[in-house]
Amino acid sequence: MAKQTSLSTLSFDNRFVENLPADTETDNHRRQVMSACYSFVDPTKVAAPKLVAFSSEVASLLDLSEEACLSDDFTQVFAGNQLLAGMRPHAQCYGGHQFGNWAGQLGDGRAINLGEVVNQQGDHYALQLKGSGATPYSRTADGLAVLRSSVREFLCSEAMFHLGVPTTRALSLVTTGEKVVRDMFYDGRPQAEQGAIVCRVAPSFLRFGSYEIHAARGDVGTLRTLVDFTITTEFPHLGTPSVDVYLNWFAEVCERTADMIVHWMRVGFVHGVMNTDNMSILGLTIDYGPYGWLEDYDPNWTPNTTDASGRRYRFGHQGQVAQWNLFQLANAIYPLIEQAEPLRKILNDYAELYEQKWQTMRTKKLGFNSYNAVTDDALNTELHEVLQLVETDMTIFYRKLADVDCENLHLSDAELLAPLMDAYYAPDALSTADKTRTCNWLRQYQQRVADDGTSNLIRRQRMNEINPKYVLRNYMAQLAIDKAELDDFSLVNELLELLRKPYDEQVDMAHFAVKRPDWARDRAGCSMLSCSS
Ligand code: AMP
Ligand code: MG
């Protein structure tokens, strides 16, 4: 077993601050920061921090023992009250396109990077406090985060990791003992909520917007320094930076992004705010704000009320929006390449790559051996329609589809449909015509599986490894928040535990593998979220 470290022996190697240009001003006031990648800034101390939860898996990435995580020092450090030797707190400078428009300088307005831990394997992990007070990038906001949004980020980061989706991680969640005022729906009803801080962990928190800001300012020198640093530290297999390496790097960012979105589509995750400042250069899911999980299969659904009119970031559009974002990144790095054609080609290839990856993923979701060009496009297109005939829970549908008997091709309609009935929000809404159409699809599906020669047993195993039984349904997070706001953190920890094994049956927890309850249909936090957090 690897040696476990205490907090005081964590070792830091702060490549980001040591290799990249710093803001020359060190005063913590809001400003435009030029020719720099970050500003030094300390977390703001908080009154009465309390540990709500920590992720033991993330702790072990850092070689931290459980005992270390339960110590008072841990709570103080990850509330921003205490710095460890070797930490060099800073906020990063970035810009971004928000809802399609260039927004200028954004930056870490409420995130403070503490430093980069090197674990015993030599891996670097940056630690970042979210909600730890104002920085030079806070613009008109306060730099703080509330408990509800912090619970959502903490639980979802870890849930996504266990689902096999590339993501930033979360080490800890603490409450600050201080109040934060938020107008949740921007409707003039501000409330004092509990303050909280999540410590996020990732090899790097660089975003597309980290590059865009320097390009937008015509600062090619800083842009080049940052791109070269990124390649050297995070993409070393690409070799010494050169024009060709820049292109290969961009192609790899495109591929990682495609992989990430395909996973989102697989599990029914809707990010909600795919602005370019929320797109990680490593292809990790980053910035858990008004995200949501698709319950009723509706490709047009978005959880984000701020996006309700345009639905730019709706479920079914995420692959295309990612391409739009990659186009902005291509524009940003163009001054280092000065050839549009190869960049354009990589962007076009992205569209094809994404389609291919999604096709392969759909093949797996249905339990087939491999993609069949003759049958599968029609099957997928019809499934997409069948899922929208009536309100159908996507997660339950795929999980129950694995239970449909494909070894007996002579089942009645009722027998075929029986395993799927749990997936319908109002089974009575299914008309005779809907049932017939669904059964027609199911019979083609059975035939397709039979042609593959796959047994029920093997198919179920395959499908249940990829179609989760448990996801962090919006109402589940809300239940945990409701309790947490009363200082009861039991459900936060229970859900953390449940979501460690999202593909396992966990029969005792089956009450969390059900359709969204009716009370959650229109409740704030369950079906509607805003950027206010
Ligand atoms: P987001 O929509 O959370 O990705 O945030 C967009 C930008 O606004 C980023 O630069 C954030 O750092 C900043 N921001 C969001 N909330 C706050 C806040 N409460 N205080 C300061 N900056 C914030
Ligand atoms: Mg953001």
XYZ file of C-alpha atoms and ligand atoms in Angstrom, residues 94 98 106-107 130 200 207 271 273 275 277-279 286-287, ligand 2:
16
model
C -9.366 34.171 -18.822
C -20.963 33.632 -23.243
C -13.817 37.003 -16.969
C -11.241 35.081 -14.932
C -14.494 27.766 -5.220
C -11.898 21.220 -6.789
C -10.164 26.723 -20.322
C -24.157 21.052 -18.773
C -23.727 26.773 -19.626
C -19.660 29.054 -22.617
C -14.856 29.840 -20.310
C -16.513 26.626 -19.116
C -14.712 24.376 -21.621
C -15.906 21.739 -15.573
C -18.004 24.333 -13.729
Mg -17.307 29.350 -15.266
